[in-house]
C-alpha positions as MATLAB code, in Angstrom:
seq = 'MCRVVDLQQAVLAGNDTRAQALRAELAARGTAVVNLLSSPGSGKTALLEQELLLATGRGLRVAALTADLATENDARRLARSGAPVKQVLTDGLCHLEAHMLARHLDGWLPDGTGILFVENVGNLVCPASYDLGETLRVALASVTEGEDKPLKYPTAFGLAHLVVVTKTDLADAVGFDEAAFRANVAQVNPGVEVLLTSVRDGLGAGALLDRAAAAAVGGPRHEPVMARSGAPGHSHTHDDWPAYANGPARDEAHAHVQAHDQGLPHEHAHEHAHEHGPEAGTAHARTPGHEGPGQGRADAGVSGPVAAES';
ca = [
     272.881  -87.427  245.625;
     274.217  -90.896  244.929;
     273.657  -92.619  241.603;
     273.900  -96.397  241.368;
     275.350  -97.672  238.104;
     275.010 -101.319  237.091;
     278.434 -101.993  235.588;
     277.339 -105.386  234.283;
     274.446 -103.888  232.356;
     276.597 -100.984  231.128;
     279.264 -103.277  229.706;
     276.765 -105.495  227.900;
     274.825 -102.499  226.580;
     278.053 -100.984  225.269;
     278.883 -104.201  223.458;
     275.394 -104.376  221.942;
     275.757 -100.834  220.616;
     279.084 -101.661  218.969;
     277.647 -104.904  217.587;
     274.775 -103.039  215.966;
     277.221 -100.684  214.275;
     279.434 -103.553  213.096;
     276.422 -105.447  211.760;
     275.427 -102.403  209.710;
     278.988 -101.887  208.451;
     279.357 -105.483  207.304;
     275.878 -105.589  205.781;
     276.815 -102.545  203.721;
     279.843 -104.508  202.471;
     277.646 -107.486  201.635;
     279.190 -109.664  204.349;
     277.185 -111.994  206.583;
     278.769 -113.124  209.859;
     278.187 -116.607  211.275;
     279.066 -116.872  214.984;
     279.842 -120.478  216.000;
     279.577 -121.328  219.711;
     280.323 -124.658  221.369;
     282.231 -126.438  224.092;
     285.850 -127.424  223.422;
     286.071 -130.707  221.532;
     282.625 -130.519  219.960;
     284.012 -130.950  216.450;
     283.396 -127.313  215.521;
     286.704 -126.897  213.693;
     286.311 -130.129  211.725;
     282.830 -129.119  210.606;
     284.001 -125.632  209.671;
     286.913 -127.024  207.670;
     284.488 -129.209  205.730;
     282.174 -126.272  205.007;
     285.040 -124.005  203.923;
     286.286 -126.672  201.514;
     282.823 -126.961  200.018;
     282.521 -123.177  199.772;
     285.809 -122.719  197.953;
     284.907 -125.621  195.680;
     281.724 -123.782  194.755;
     283.628 -120.565  194.144;
     282.026 -118.766  197.101;
     283.872 -115.869  198.733;
     284.206 -116.972  202.352;
     286.653 -116.298  205.175;
     287.140 -117.540  208.727;
     288.371 -115.986  211.943;
     289.081 -118.458  214.728;
     289.698 -117.562  218.377;
     291.649 -119.646  220.882;
     293.485 -119.043  224.127;
     296.697 -120.357  222.570;
     298.180 -122.099  219.489;
     297.491 -121.551  215.790;
     296.409 -125.150  215.258;
     292.845 -124.396  214.195;
     293.834 -121.695  211.733;
     296.366 -123.976  210.072;
     293.695 -126.661  209.673;
     291.148 -124.235  208.271;
     293.659 -122.686  205.868;
     293.876 -126.015  204.045;
     290.540 -125.082  202.503;
     292.159 -122.231  200.590;
     289.915 -119.654  202.259;
     291.457 -116.602  203.979;
     291.874 -117.445  207.669;
     292.928 -115.395  210.677;
     293.857 -116.769  214.111;
     293.111 -114.593  217.122;
     294.941 -115.574  220.315;
     293.124 -114.328  223.402;
     295.851 -115.379  225.856;
     293.350 -116.505  228.461;
     290.284 -114.405  227.699;
     287.201 -116.567  227.465;
     285.252 -114.844  224.693;
     285.243 -112.377  221.828;
     283.433 -109.044  221.972;
     282.152 -106.826  219.182;
     284.921 -104.247  219.438;
     287.543 -107.009  219.347;
     286.057 -108.517  216.207;
     285.877 -105.123  214.541;
     289.526 -104.465  215.355;
     290.695 -107.790  213.921;
     288.651 -107.414  210.746;
     289.980 -103.941  210.036;
     292.448 -104.153  207.160;
     292.230 -107.951  206.946;
     288.780 -109.038  205.725;
     289.042 -109.351  201.921;
     286.714 -107.194  199.834;
     283.833 -109.148  198.407;
     283.656 -111.661  201.260;
     280.104 -112.940  201.309;
     280.271 -115.068  204.465;
     282.607 -114.688  207.429;
     282.656 -117.613  209.843;
     283.736 -116.701  213.371;
     284.804 -119.688  215.445;
     284.377 -118.311  218.936;
     286.419 -119.452  221.929;
     285.408 -122.961  223.022;
     283.053 -122.047  225.851;
     279.263 -122.022  226.219;
     279.107 -119.439  229.012;
     280.915 -116.154  228.327;
     280.593 -116.016  224.512;
     276.848 -116.625  224.701;
     276.009 -113.172  226.048;
     278.094 -111.152  223.601;
     276.561 -110.111  220.300;
     279.366 -109.877  217.728;
     277.258 -108.215  215.061;
     276.532 -111.614  213.572;
     273.872 -112.409  211.018;
     273.534 -116.017  212.131;
     274.316 -117.486  215.547;
     274.912 -121.236  215.665;
     275.161 -123.335  218.836;
     276.840 -126.711  218.398;
     276.879 -129.791  220.620;
     278.342 -133.227  219.978;
     276.449 -136.410  220.762;
     279.115 -137.203  223.361;
     278.149 -134.203  225.498;
     274.732 -135.425  226.628;
     271.138 -134.555  225.824;
     270.791 -132.015  228.642;
     273.352 -129.553  227.255;
     270.679 -127.028  226.140;
     269.154 -127.027  229.626;
     272.527 -126.528  231.279;
     273.433 -123.665  228.940;
     270.104 -121.989  228.100;
     271.675 -118.684  227.070;
     273.869 -120.267  224.394;
     271.094 -122.426  222.967;
     268.270 -119.981  223.672;
     269.835 -117.250  221.522;
     270.776 -119.506  218.613;
     269.245 -119.189  215.167;
     270.398 -122.743  214.428;
     271.459 -125.704  216.577;
     273.916 -128.213  215.101;
     274.531 -131.694  216.471;
     277.985 -133.039  215.587;
     279.643 -136.481  215.601;
     276.379 -138.302  214.971;
     278.381 -141.328  213.771;
     279.076 -141.913  217.484;
     275.431 -141.620  218.560;
     274.787 -145.341  218.958;
     278.073 -145.941  220.745;
     277.372 -143.293  223.394;
     273.626 -143.907  223.631;
     272.621 -140.457  222.416;
     268.876 -139.842  222.735;
     268.036 -137.561  219.810;
     264.406 -137.121  220.820;
     265.376 -135.998  224.326;
     267.925 -133.564  222.929;
     265.380 -132.056  220.539;
     262.854 -131.722  223.377;
     265.411 -129.911  225.526;
     266.299 -127.552  222.677;
     262.605 -126.815  222.137;
     262.220 -126.014  225.815;
     264.754 -123.190  225.670;
     264.314 -122.128  222.031;
     260.978 -123.183  220.515;
     260.990 -123.555  216.751;
     264.741 -123.450  216.181;
     266.051 -125.878  213.557;
     268.230 -128.755  214.770;
     270.714 -129.930  212.159;
     272.393 -133.353  212.400;
     275.951 -133.645  211.063;
     278.884 -136.017  210.887;
     282.117 -135.004  209.217;
     283.257 -138.628  209.270;
     280.363 -140.072  207.275;
     279.279 -136.916  205.463;
     275.868 -136.487  207.059;
     274.713 -132.883  206.658;
     277.716 -131.842  204.551;
     277.077 -128.390  203.148;
     273.956 -127.802  205.236;
     275.613 -125.205  207.482;
     276.967 -123.433  204.418;
     273.489 -123.435  202.867;
     271.981 -121.913  206.027;
     274.724 -119.289  206.108;
     274.131 -118.403  202.455;
     270.390 -118.113  203.083;
     271.025 -115.837  206.059;
     273.333 -113.696  203.937;
     270.503 -113.099  201.494;
     267.485 -112.793  203.743;
     268.610 -112.927  207.345;
     267.891 -115.758  209.804;
     264.629 -117.623  209.286;
     264.219 -118.176  213.013;
     264.046 -115.510  215.692;
     265.050 -116.914  219.082;
     262.515 -116.521  221.859;
     265.146 -114.608  223.841;
     265.481 -111.957  221.111;
     263.127 -109.331  222.450;
     264.445 -106.067  221.033;
     267.176 -104.499  218.907;
     268.372 -106.065  215.673;
     265.939 -108.550  214.144;
     266.603 -112.104  215.203;
     269.370 -111.505  217.675;
     269.909 -108.542  219.944;
     268.253 -108.664  223.316;
     267.889 -106.718  226.497;
     269.340 -108.283  229.603;
     266.312 -107.449  231.735;
     263.738 -109.082  229.444;
     264.447 -112.801  229.506;
     261.834 -115.539  229.261;
     260.757 -117.306  232.421;
     263.151 -120.227  232.032;
     266.103 -117.835  231.943;
     265.453 -116.346  235.366;
     267.511 -117.325  238.388;
     270.576 -119.488  237.655;
     270.345 -119.096  233.876;
     270.237 -115.334  234.143;
     273.146 -115.436  236.569;
     275.052 -117.459  233.961;
     274.489 -114.749  231.374;
     275.957 -112.075  233.628;
     278.643 -113.987  235.499;
     281.288 -113.384  232.857;
     281.302 -109.644  233.525;
     283.041 -110.285  236.809;
     286.819 -110.620  236.863;
     287.306 -114.363  237.041;
     289.846 -114.565  239.803;
     290.238 -111.077  241.260;
     286.684 -110.000  241.958;
     287.194 -106.773  239.986;
     284.511 -105.130  237.853;
     284.498 -106.406  234.277;
     284.899 -102.856  232.993;
     288.341 -102.721  234.592;
     289.538 -106.301  234.376;
     288.416 -107.288  230.888;
     288.441 -103.990  229.049;
     291.986 -103.392  230.254;
     293.034 -106.777  228.950;
     291.268 -106.389  225.605;
     292.569 -102.935  224.725;
     295.975 -102.970  226.349;
     298.946 -102.049  224.240;
     300.633  -99.031  222.587;
     297.544  -98.378  220.454;
     294.246 -100.169  220.952;
     293.187 -101.796  217.744;
     296.688 -102.080  216.278;
     298.695 -105.296  216.152;
     302.120 -104.927  217.710;
     304.979 -107.033  218.977;
     304.706 -108.459  222.464;
     306.647 -106.324  224.891;
     309.319 -108.330  226.719;
     308.455 -108.727  230.346;
     304.817 -107.786  229.853;
     302.943 -110.805  228.639;
     299.529 -110.207  230.125;
     296.303 -111.601  228.707;
     295.018 -110.143  225.495;
     298.041 -108.042  224.585;
     297.849 -107.454  220.838;
     300.578 -109.022  218.745;
     301.290 -110.464  215.335;
     302.828 -113.930  215.505;
     305.793 -114.733  213.279;
     306.161 -117.920  211.276;
     302.655 -117.982  209.861;
     302.407 -118.300  206.102;
     299.812 -118.688  203.391;
     296.307 -117.311  203.952;
     296.623 -117.550  207.734;
     297.071 -114.416  209.802;
     297.617 -114.720  213.551;
     296.967 -111.903  215.963;
     295.719 -111.285  219.462;
];
């Protein structure tokens, strides 16, 4: 008798299970996790730096973990706030997963941290379908990206507890239609708050931090329409999407579980990359001659509150 196993569904279900456990672990420690998703160049790092500076100025216990394919540039910027910061280098992987976040937090996240900001890899496709055990999921878009961004990426915006518009000081110059953007957000995520910000002129300064603090106390105020089951306000089943998420949008949510260039099942291609190394979950030096994606390592030459690891 043959049994058909949906590897895509199995991988996502496994991640959701680990995310639920991580959410419970961090809640028990009094830590709320804010998962920030956006395209590259949206101004996510600049906004986060502003919010971290405000947090440390208020005496709040915050920390940030930032993920990039390469460089420690973002971590060095964020560390100027005085908050503990860790850089995760994915070496080509397009998203974080719950088990990866758990591994990087182990032994690093300071006791008493009230809010942990996770700056996900700049990408609105792959990261959107992975629950990291977050308390608050935030989707960001700059005014330069166009009003139809929520319609093009319904998974990212449809699962958000909060939508943030950045670089509003450029809105007039690029002809940004705020009303159209809000209408498109409402189409994929009815009732979600849209927050306008500009780091340059100070619009909305501290608002993200306030929403994060509120979520830390009472959880998200908005439950996305795509959150149908599991943890309140976030976790979802991948067979129970709203009507607008059928067809191409649903394909978008699952496409990342395919190996991007080799056509291999995600369970082989990505899990091998994420957990490869002498001991999964332990930072170690890069092995000469074996520099594949995702190999765990601790980078030298990083000082202050910044820790770099992949």
